[in-house]
Amino acid sequence: MKKRLLAMLMTGAMVASLAACGGGSSTPAGGDTQKDGGNKASSTSGCSVDVILKTTASEYWSYVKAGAEAYSKDNPDVKVEVKGATSETAYDEQQNMIETDLNSGAYDAFVIAPLQADLVKTLIAGQTAPIVAVDTNIDAPEVLSFVGTGNEDAAAEGGKAAVEAAKAAGWDKVQAIAISGVQGDGTATARLTGYEKGVTEAGGEFLKDEIQYADAVADKAATSMEAIMQNHPEGVAIIVCNNDDMAMAAARAAKGNAAYAKTIFVGFDGIQSACNAILAGEETMSVAQEAYDMGYKAVEAAVKAVNGETLEKFIDSGCSVVTKDNAQERLDKLKGYIG
């Protein structure tokens, strides 16, 4: 009888150990299970995390992808699959990815960077597998944590730095116009709010009625910049942008226009090309996100959730302002991630 009881206890312990997901650097399982991780959580090969990004067709998202995949390299028993739409306006494409993967039964947890947060909220309704939002939050009870930049606060820091730079450049009338991303996108809205806050708190004027929406695309940002120059032939002190690609495109579009020779062009992301542009004097500054850490921490959080751990509602991946003074240091760091 004692032998039979001992065998039953050992079997139970083995089943519990197999249910945990994650390896080497992950925090051990503990606490009450938050969500049902699905069938694969009981596999001896570990668990599988599905990472669906806004796109994989940009430098910024390549860092998020690299960070997510690095977690799997550090924890070989965790399978991480990363995918994304072909652009940040390929809404149907991402929707199909999410629907297909949620219904596949192949994944224990999901990390999602939504192109349309309200749509994704509907798609994930009722899901029991752990879901972590990355880069852009999803206001849904199924989302256990948001991993990303505090976009409003980060943009505010960029706005303040831009005003100080504009004053140092000799602008008496410090006005700022924004070239934003996709209208209505949560991240774009947060950055606009932050830029406005930072600019006004530092003593500048944010021209809210003149926001240009360029869908986070460089070509459209160049067109937006041409419209700004036509409307303001006397020049504008500050152009704040939703990402670095747009800031660089805007600066190129204004090159040769004497009225914009001292304009402060502010990007967001702090990618390699932006660092090179800052060093070359083709972009003034960038609000840098830690995209690599964002990807890594998002997968780490998903694995912790599968293991039954309680997650923080917001996990800040960090930010900084890149200028000519620290652009080379930032560039060297990024090259270490993806070359």
mmCIF file of C-alpha atoms in Angstrom:
data_model
loop_
_atom_site.group_PDB
_atom_site.id
_atom_site.type_symbol
_atom_site.label_atom_id
_atom_site.label_comp_id
_atom_site.label_asym_id
_atom_site.label_seq_id
_atom_site.Cartn_x
_atom_site.Cartn_y
_atom_site.Cartn_z
ATOM 1 C CA MET A 1 0.000 0.000 0.000
ATOM 2 C CA LYS A 2 2.845 2.376 0.926
ATOM 3 C CA LYS A 3 4.622 1.574 -2.351
ATOM 4 C CA ARG A 4 1.463 2.285 -4.345
ATOM 5 C CA LEU A 5 0.986 5.647 -2.576
ATOM 6 C CA LEU A 6 4.616 6.588 -3.223
ATOM 7 C CA ALA A 7 4.262 5.734 -6.924
ATOM 8 C CA MET A 8 1.138 7.897 -7.205
ATOM 9 C CA LEU A 9 2.917 10.857 -5.588
ATOM 10 C CA MET A 10 5.904 10.517 -7.913
ATOM 11 C CA THR A 11 3.629 10.367 -10.967
ATOM 12 C CA GLY A 12 1.845 13.529 -9.848
ATOM 13 C CA ALA A 13 5.142 15.324 -9.403
ATOM 14 C CA MET A 14 6.272 14.333 -12.905
ATOM 15 C CA VAL A 15 3.031 15.603 -14.468
ATOM 16 C CA ALA A 16 3.381 18.929 -12.638
ATOM 17 C CA SER A 17 6.958 19.345 -13.815
ATOM 18 C CA LEU A 18 6.026 18.666 -17.432
ATOM 19 C CA ALA A 19 3.270 21.268 -17.319
ATOM 20 C CA ALA A 20 5.766 24.076 -16.748
ATOM 21 C CA CYS A 21 7.055 26.028 -19.716
ATOM 22 C CA GLY A 22 10.455 27.657 -20.010
ATOM 23 C CA GLY A 23 14.059 26.900 -19.255
ATOM 24 C CA GLY A 24 17.372 28.316 -18.147
ATOM 25 C CA SER A 25 16.815 32.031 -17.523
ATOM 26 C CA SER A 26 13.078 31.925 -16.924
ATOM 27 C CA THR A 27 11.609 32.289 -13.468
ATOM 28 C CA PRO A 28 10.420 28.922 -12.110
ATOM 29 C CA ALA A 29 6.714 28.220 -12.092
ATOM 30 C CA GLY A 30 4.810 29.339 -9.021
ATOM 31 C CA GLY A 31 1.456 30.581 -7.775
ATOM 32 C CA ASP A 32 -2.002 29.793 -9.077
ATOM 33 C CA THR A 33 -2.493 29.162 -12.764
ATOM 34 C CA GLN A 34 -3.927 32.273 -14.438
ATOM 35 C CA LYS A 35 -4.848 30.857 -17.796
ATOM 36 C CA ASP A 36 -5.164 27.469 -19.439
ATOM 37 C CA GLY A 37 -2.022 27.190 -21.554
ATOM 38 C CA GLY A 38 -3.492 24.726 -24.039
ATOM 39 C CA ASN A 39 -2.530 21.151 -24.896
ATOM 40 C CA LYS A 40 1.121 21.735 -25.769
ATOM 41 C CA ALA A 41 1.964 22.924 -22.253
ATOM 42 C CA SER A 42 2.083 19.266 -21.138
ATOM 43 C CA SER A 43 4.663 18.345 -23.761
ATOM 44 C CA THR A 44 8.154 17.314 -22.673
ATOM 45 C CA SER A 45 9.547 19.549 -25.451
ATOM 46 C CA GLY A 46 8.433 22.692 -23.616
ATOM 47 C CA CYS A 47 5.946 25.225 -24.872
ATOM 48 C CA SER A 48 5.356 27.308 -27.961
ATOM 49 C CA VAL A 49 4.881 31.090 -28.056
ATOM 50 C CA ASP A 50 3.367 32.735 -31.128
ATOM 51 C CA VAL A 51 4.600 36.302 -31.756
ATOM 52 C CA ILE A 52 2.539 38.327 -34.244
ATOM 53 C CA LEU A 53 4.032 41.755 -34.946
ATOM 54 C CA LYS A 54 2.640 44.720 -36.862
ATOM 55 C CA THR A 55 5.135 43.991 -39.617
ATOM 56 C CA THR A 56 8.545 42.428 -40.099
ATOM 57 C CA ALA A 57 9.391 44.776 -42.979
ATOM 58 C CA SER A 58 11.238 47.496 -41.071
ATOM 59 C CA GLU A 59 14.420 47.885 -39.066
ATOM 60 C CA TYR A 60 12.572 48.687 -35.851
ATOM 61 C CA TRP A 61 10.515 45.511 -35.950
ATOM 62 C CA SER A 62 13.616 43.476 -36.782
ATOM 63 C CA TYR A 63 14.898 44.383 -33.287
ATOM 64 C CA VAL A 64 11.647 43.265 -31.652
ATOM 65 C CA LYS A 65 11.894 40.033 -33.651
ATOM 66 C CA ALA A 66 15.545 39.532 -32.674
ATOM 67 C CA GLY A 67 14.723 40.018 -28.996
ATOM 68 C CA ALA A 68 11.856 37.534 -29.114
ATOM 69 C CA GLU A 69 14.011 34.943 -30.841
ATOM 70 C CA ALA A 70 16.865 35.559 -28.400
ATOM 71 C CA TYR A 71 14.639 34.363 -25.568
ATOM 72 C CA SER A 72 14.272 31.024 -27.316
ATOM 73 C CA LYS A 73 18.050 30.815 -27.788
ATOM 74 C CA ASP A 74 18.511 31.382 -24.062
ATOM 75 C CA ASN A 75 15.725 28.887 -23.286
ATOM 76 C CA PRO A 76 15.931 26.120 -25.922
ATOM 77 C CA ASP A 77 12.879 24.279 -24.599
ATOM 78 C CA VAL A 78 10.687 27.258 -25.561
ATOM 79 C CA LYS A 79 9.717 27.447 -29.231
ATOM 80 C CA VAL A 80 9.170 31.013 -30.459
ATOM 81 C CA GLU A 81 7.599 31.669 -33.855
ATOM 82 C CA VAL A 82 7.669 35.281 -35.093
ATOM 83 C CA LYS A 83 5.657 36.672 -37.990
ATOM 84 C CA GLY A 84 4.141 39.962 -39.110
ATOM 85 C CA ALA A 85 2.201 41.692 -41.859
ATOM 86 C CA THR A 86 3.935 43.100 -44.928
ATOM 87 C CA SER A 87 3.228 46.680 -43.824
ATOM 88 C CA GLU A 88 1.611 48.641 -41.004
ATOM 89 C CA THR A 89 -1.517 49.142 -43.095
ATOM 90 C CA ALA A 90 -1.964 45.471 -44.066
ATOM 91 C CA TYR A 91 -4.840 45.096 -41.629
ATOM 92 C CA ASP A 92 -6.559 42.121 -43.257
ATOM 93 C CA GLU A 93 -3.272 40.256 -43.465
ATOM 94 C CA GLN A 94 -2.616 40.550 -39.746
ATOM 95 C CA GLN A 95 -6.231 39.736 -38.933
ATOM 96 C CA ASN A 96 -5.956 36.482 -40.889
ATOM 97 C CA MET A 97 -2.715 35.608 -39.072
ATOM 98 C CA ILE A 98 -4.281 36.153 -35.673
ATOM 99 C CA GLU A 99 -7.482 34.256 -36.464
ATOM 100 C CA THR A 100 -5.600 31.326 -37.971
ATOM 101 C CA ASP A 101 -3.142 31.009 -35.109
ATOM 102 C CA LEU A 102 -5.697 31.428 -32.324
ATOM 103 C CA ASN A 103 -7.750 28.602 -33.801
ATOM 104 C CA SER A 104 -4.827 26.324 -34.622
ATOM 105 C CA GLY A 105 -4.308 24.884 -31.145
ATOM 106 C CA ALA A 106 -0.576 24.915 -31.857
ATOM 107 C CA TYR A 107 0.495 27.553 -29.333
ATOM 108 C CA ASP A 108 0.542 27.835 -25.558
ATOM 109 C CA ALA A 109 0.704 31.649 -25.476
ATOM 110 C CA PHE A 110 0.507 34.647 -27.779
ATOM 111 C CA VAL A 111 2.406 37.915 -28.056
ATOM 112 C CA ILE A 112 0.572 40.413 -30.284
ATOM 113 C CA ALA A 113 1.436 43.881 -31.574
ATOM 114 C CA PRO A 114 -1.939 44.959 -32.984
ATOM 115 C CA LEU A 115 -2.351 47.052 -36.100
ATOM 116 C CA GLN A 116 -5.936 47.722 -35.023
ATOM 117 C CA ALA A 117 -6.280 47.232 -31.284
ATOM 118 C CA ASP A 118 -10.095 47.379 -31.261
ATOM 119 C CA LEU A 119 -10.323 44.692 -33.939
ATOM 120 C CA VAL A 120 -7.831 42.460 -32.150
ATOM 121 C CA LYS A 121 -9.817 42.919 -28.937
ATOM 122 C CA THR A 122 -12.741 41.289 -30.712
ATOM 123 C CA LEU A 123 -10.612 38.517 -32.205
ATOM 124 C CA ILE A 124 -9.169 37.433 -28.849
ATOM 125 C CA ALA A 125 -12.436 37.598 -26.905
ATOM 126 C CA GLY A 126 -12.885 34.483 -24.807
ATOM 127 C CA GLN A 127 -9.395 33.131 -25.390
ATOM 128 C CA THR A 128 -7.960 31.167 -22.463
ATOM 129 C CA ALA A 129 -4.324 30.923 -23.531
ATOM 130 C CA PRO A 130 -2.112 33.705 -22.094
ATOM 131 C CA ILE A 131 -1.925 36.811 -24.286
ATOM 132 C CA VAL A 132 0.661 39.582 -23.959
ATOM 133 C CA ALA A 133 0.448 42.832 -25.936
ATOM 134 C CA VAL A 134 3.706 44.305 -27.215
ATOM 135 C CA ASP A 135 4.458 47.830 -28.515
ATOM 136 C CA THR A 136 0.744 48.769 -28.606
ATOM 137 C CA ASN A 137 -1.679 47.839 -25.855
ATOM 138 C CA ILE A 138 -4.957 46.001 -26.317
ATOM 139 C CA ASP A 139 -7.679 46.995 -23.866
ATOM 140 C CA ALA A 140 -9.098 43.533 -23.245
ATOM 141 C CA PRO A 141 -9.410 41.291 -20.158
ATOM 142 C CA GLU A 142 -7.689 38.478 -22.043
ATOM 143 C CA VAL A 143 -4.455 40.530 -22.193
ATOM 144 C CA LEU A 144 -2.415 39.814 -19.083
ATOM 145 C CA SER A 145 0.302 42.424 -19.640
ATOM 146 C CA PHE A 146 1.471 45.165 -21.989
ATOM 147 C CA VAL A 147 5.199 45.221 -22.746
ATOM 148 C CA GLY A 148 6.417 48.378 -24.403
ATOM 149 C CA THR A 149 7.462 51.981 -24.189
ATOM 150 C CA GLY A 150 5.575 54.505 -22.117
ATOM 151 C CA ASN A 151 4.919 56.288 -25.406
ATOM 152 C CA GLU A 152 3.394 59.450 -23.996
ATOM 153 C CA ASP A 153 6.139 60.045 -21.444
ATOM 154 C CA ALA A 154 8.879 59.155 -23.937
ATOM 155 C CA ALA A 155 7.516 61.520 -26.582
ATOM 156 C CA ALA A 156 7.220 64.248 -23.954
ATOM 157 C CA GLU A 157 10.932 63.938 -23.273
ATOM 158 C CA GLY A 158 11.584 64.230 -27.003
ATOM 159 C CA GLY A 159 9.366 67.306 -27.234
ATOM 160 C CA LYS A 160 11.196 69.028 -24.401
ATOM 161 C CA ALA A 161 14.599 68.225 -25.907
ATOM 162 C CA ALA A 162 13.432 69.536 -29.283
ATOM 163 C CA VAL A 163 12.355 72.896 -27.831
ATOM 164 C CA GLU A 164 15.697 73.329 -26.112
ATOM 165 C CA ALA A 165 17.506 72.444 -29.349
ATOM 166 C CA ALA A 166 15.345 74.893 -31.325
ATOM 167 C CA LYS A 167 16.112 77.693 -28.897
ATOM 168 C CA ALA A 168 19.821 76.880 -29.118
ATOM 169 C CA ALA A 169 19.560 76.974 -32.926
ATOM 170 C CA GLY A 170 18.267 80.544 -32.755
ATOM 171 C CA TRP A 171 14.505 80.135 -33.257
ATOM 172 C CA ASP A 172 12.541 82.929 -31.598
ATOM 173 C CA LYS A 173 9.141 81.493 -32.543
ATOM 174 C CA VAL A 174 9.294 77.862 -31.425
ATOM 175 C CA GLN A 175 6.417 76.070 -33.104
ATOM 176 C CA ALA A 176 6.108 72.339 -33.729
ATOM 177 C CA ILE A 177 4.167 70.370 -36.341
ATOM 178 C CA ALA A 178 3.712 66.601 -36.116
ATOM 179 C CA ILE A 179 3.904 64.077 -38.933
ATOM 180 C CA SER A 180 2.125 61.145 -37.349
ATOM 181 C CA GLY A 181 1.457 57.500 -38.149
ATOM 182 C CA VAL A 182 -1.896 55.858 -38.756
ATOM 183 C CA GLN A 183 -4.740 58.079 -37.572
ATOM 184 C CA GLY A 184 -6.518 56.478 -34.614
ATOM 185 C CA ASP A 185 -3.690 54.057 -33.815
ATOM 186 C CA GLY A 186 -3.165 53.936 -30.055
ATOM 187 C CA THR A 187 0.608 54.276 -30.200
ATOM 188 C CA ALA A 188 0.470 57.180 -32.652
ATOM 189 C CA THR A 189 -2.094 58.962 -30.472
ATOM 190 C CA ALA A 190 0.000 58.495 -27.329
ATOM 191 C CA ARG A 191 3.076 59.916 -29.058
ATOM 192 C CA LEU A 192 1.139 62.910 -30.334
ATOM 193 C CA THR A 193 -0.146 63.579 -26.830
ATOM 194 C CA GLY A 194 3.370 63.287 -25.433
ATOM 195 C CA TYR A 195 4.931 65.538 -28.057
ATOM 196 C CA GLU A 196 2.296 68.185 -27.396
ATOM 197 C CA LYS A 197 2.865 67.960 -23.646
ATOM 198 C CA GLY A 198 6.644 68.158 -23.918
ATOM 199 C CA VAL A 199 6.687 71.015 -26.402
ATOM 200 C CA THR A 200 4.222 73.168 -24.481
ATOM 201 C CA GLU A 201 5.805 72.490 -21.077
ATOM 202 C CA ALA A 202 9.177 73.563 -22.468
ATOM 203 C CA GLY A 203 7.725 76.836 -23.745
ATOM 204 C CA GLY A 204 7.008 75.967 -27.362
ATOM 205 C CA GLU A 205 3.750 75.905 -29.332
ATOM 206 C CA PHE A 206 2.349 72.655 -30.691
ATOM 207 C CA LEU A 207 0.225 73.293 -33.806
ATOM 208 C CA LYS A 208 -2.402 70.669 -33.074
ATOM 209 C CA ASP A 209 -4.637 71.680 -35.974
ATOM 210 C CA GLU A 210 -1.854 71.042 -38.486
ATOM 211 C CA ILE A 211 -1.029 67.411 -37.718
ATOM 212 C CA GLN A 212 -0.119 65.437 -40.839
ATOM 213 C CA TYR A 213 -0.978 61.717 -40.958
ATOM 214 C CA ALA A 214 1.430 59.685 -43.083
ATOM 215 C CA ASP A 215 0.573 56.082 -42.104
ATOM 216 C CA ALA A 216 4.104 55.562 -40.698
ATOM 217 C CA VAL A 217 5.438 55.476 -44.280
ATOM 218 C CA ALA A 218 8.464 57.492 -45.451
ATOM 219 C CA ASP A 219 7.079 58.434 -48.881
ATOM 220 C CA LYS A 220 3.902 59.833 -47.365
ATOM 221 C CA ALA A 221 5.952 61.716 -44.770
ATOM 222 C CA ALA A 222 7.911 63.402 -47.574
ATOM 223 C CA THR A 223 4.626 64.475 -49.162
ATOM 224 C CA SER A 224 3.437 65.767 -45.783
ATOM 225 C CA MET A 225 6.644 67.770 -45.406
ATOM 226 C CA GLU A 226 6.130 69.350 -48.801
ATOM 227 C CA ALA A 227 2.666 70.445 -47.698
ATOM 228 C CA ILE A 228 4.102 71.912 -44.492
ATOM 229 C CA MET A 229 6.712 73.899 -46.439
ATOM 230 C CA GLN A 230 4.035 75.229 -48.757
ATOM 231 C CA ASN A 231 1.872 76.312 -45.810
ATOM 232 C CA HIS A 232 4.832 77.755 -43.877
ATOM 233 C CA PRO A 233 7.300 79.263 -46.344
ATOM 234 C CA GLU A 234 8.910 81.128 -43.434
ATOM 235 C CA GLY A 235 9.957 77.844 -41.821
ATOM 236 C CA VAL A 236 8.924 75.867 -38.740
ATOM 237 C CA ALA A 237 11.201 75.322 -35.753
ATOM 238 C CA ILE A 238 10.323 71.688 -34.998
ATOM 239 C CA ILE A 239 8.985 68.709 -36.930
ATOM 240 C CA VAL A 240 8.155 65.753 -34.670
ATOM 241 C CA CYS A 241 7.506 62.378 -36.279
ATOM 242 C CA ASN A 242 5.976 59.077 -35.276
ATOM 243 C CA ASN A 243 9.057 57.108 -36.364
ATOM 244 C CA ASP A 244 12.575 57.587 -37.691
ATOM 245 C CA ASP A 245 11.788 56.639 -41.283
ATOM 246 C CA MET A 246 9.351 59.543 -41.475
ATOM 247 C CA ALA A 247 11.722 61.972 -39.754
ATOM 248 C CA MET A 248 14.515 61.157 -42.188
ATOM 249 C CA ALA A 249 12.167 61.461 -45.166
ATOM 250 C CA ALA A 250 10.891 64.817 -43.917
ATOM 251 C CA ALA A 251 14.441 66.091 -43.446
ATOM 252 C CA ARG A 252 15.372 64.986 -46.985
ATOM 253 C CA ALA A 253 12.307 66.720 -48.382
ATOM 254 C CA ALA A 254 13.299 69.974 -46.655
ATOM 255 C CA LYS A 255 16.951 69.805 -47.676
ATOM 256 C CA GLY A 256 17.912 72.836 -49.737
ATOM 257 C CA ASN A 257 15.091 74.975 -48.345
ATOM 258 C CA ALA A 258 16.906 77.790 -46.515
ATOM 259 C CA ALA A 259 13.895 78.500 -44.291
ATOM 260 C CA TYR A 260 14.224 74.985 -42.859
ATOM 261 C CA ALA A 261 18.006 74.856 -42.519
ATOM 262 C CA LYS A 262 17.786 75.095 -38.712
ATOM 263 C CA THR A 263 14.626 73.031 -38.260
ATOM 264 C CA ILE A 264 14.801 70.366 -35.561
ATOM 265 C CA PHE A 265 13.687 67.003 -36.997
ATOM 266 C CA VAL A 266 12.664 64.531 -34.285
ATOM 267 C CA GLY A 267 12.170 60.836 -34.958
ATOM 268 C CA PHE A 268 11.041 57.963 -32.758
ATOM 269 C CA ASP A 269 12.605 54.482 -32.400
ATOM 270 C CA GLY A 270 16.353 55.181 -32.383
ATOM 271 C CA ILE A 271 17.204 52.694 -35.156
ATOM 272 C CA GLN A 272 20.590 52.323 -36.883
ATOM 273 C CA SER A 273 19.683 54.407 -39.908
ATOM 274 C CA ALA A 274 18.526 57.197 -37.605
ATOM 275 C CA CYS A 275 21.802 57.122 -35.681
ATOM 276 C CA ASN A 276 23.704 57.404 -38.968
ATOM 277 C CA ALA A 277 21.427 60.256 -40.077
ATOM 278 C CA ILE A 278 21.941 62.082 -36.774
ATOM 279 C CA LEU A 279 25.711 61.714 -37.038
ATOM 280 C CA ALA A 280 25.521 63.042 -40.611
ATOM 281 C CA GLY A 281 23.331 66.003 -39.604
ATOM 282 C CA GLU A 282 20.362 64.723 -41.611
ATOM 283 C CA GLU A 283 18.105 64.144 -38.589
ATOM 284 C CA THR A 284 18.430 66.031 -35.325
ATOM 285 C CA MET A 285 17.358 63.577 -32.647
ATOM 286 C CA SER A 286 15.342 60.446 -31.983
ATOM 287 C CA VAL A 287 13.352 59.122 -29.050
ATOM 288 C CA ALA A 288 14.835 55.634 -28.801
ATOM 289 C CA GLN A 289 12.815 52.614 -27.832
ATOM 290 C CA GLU A 290 14.498 49.479 -26.553
ATOM 291 C CA ALA A 291 12.840 47.292 -29.165
ATOM 292 C CA TYR A 292 15.112 44.285 -28.608
ATOM 293 C CA ASP A 293 14.321 44.273 -24.880
ATOM 294 C CA MET A 294 10.661 44.708 -25.752
ATOM 295 C CA GLY A 295 10.612 41.498 -27.779
ATOM 296 C CA TYR A 296 12.603 39.551 -25.200
ATOM 297 C CA LYS A 297 10.533 40.705 -22.232
ATOM 298 C CA ALA A 298 7.243 40.046 -24.040
ATOM 299 C CA VAL A 299 8.109 36.395 -24.665
ATOM 300 C CA GLU A 300 9.494 36.082 -21.142
ATOM 301 C CA ALA A 301 6.194 37.409 -19.762
ATOM 302 C CA ALA A 302 4.179 34.983 -21.893
ATOM 303 C CA VAL A 303 6.217 32.043 -20.607
ATOM 304 C CA LYS A 304 5.778 33.208 -17.016
ATOM 305 C CA ALA A 305 2.025 33.364 -17.575
ATOM 306 C CA VAL A 306 1.970 29.802 -18.895
ATOM 307 C CA ASN A 307 3.821 28.803 -15.742
ATOM 308 C CA GLY A 308 1.073 30.373 -13.639
ATOM 309 C CA GLU A 309 2.895 33.513 -12.553
ATOM 310 C CA THR A 310 1.060 36.802 -12.084
ATOM 311 C CA LEU A 311 2.306 39.490 -14.474
ATOM 312 C CA GLU A 312 2.655 43.223 -14.032
ATOM 313 C CA LYS A 313 -0.003 45.001 -16.093
ATOM 314 C CA PHE A 314 2.676 47.189 -17.718
ATOM 315 C CA ILE A 315 6.283 46.169 -18.301
ATOM 316 C CA ASP A 316 8.335 49.191 -19.400
ATOM 317 C CA SER A 317 11.038 48.303 -21.908
ATOM 318 C CA GLY A 318 12.743 51.705 -21.502
ATOM 319 C CA CYS A 319 13.622 54.715 -23.683
ATOM 320 C CA SER A 320 16.205 57.473 -24.188
ATOM 321 C CA VAL A 321 16.795 60.520 -26.402
ATOM 322 C CA VAL A 322 19.491 60.050 -29.047
ATOM 323 C CA THR A 323 21.431 63.131 -30.156
ATOM 324 C CA LYS A 324 24.720 63.691 -31.931
ATOM 325 C CA ASP A 325 26.455 63.289 -28.566
ATOM 326 C CA ASN A 326 25.406 59.669 -28.006
ATOM 327 C CA ALA A 327 24.384 58.429 -31.468
ATOM 328 C CA GLN A 328 27.593 56.450 -32.053
ATOM 329 C CA GLU A 329 27.239 54.625 -28.755
ATOM 330 C CA ARG A 330 23.658 53.746 -29.637
ATOM 331 C CA LEU A 331 24.688 52.610 -33.123
ATOM 332 C CA ASP A 332 27.312 50.231 -31.764
ATOM 333 C CA LYS A 333 24.741 48.728 -29.402
ATOM 334 C CA LEU A 334 22.212 48.113 -32.172
ATOM 335 C CA LYS A 335 24.750 46.497 -34.445
ATOM 336 C CA GLY A 336 25.332 43.956 -31.747
ATOM 337 C CA TYR A 337 21.691 42.863 -32.050
ATOM 338 C CA ILE A 338 21.271 42.294 -35.780
ATOM 339 C CA GLY A 339 24.555 43.399 -37.397
#
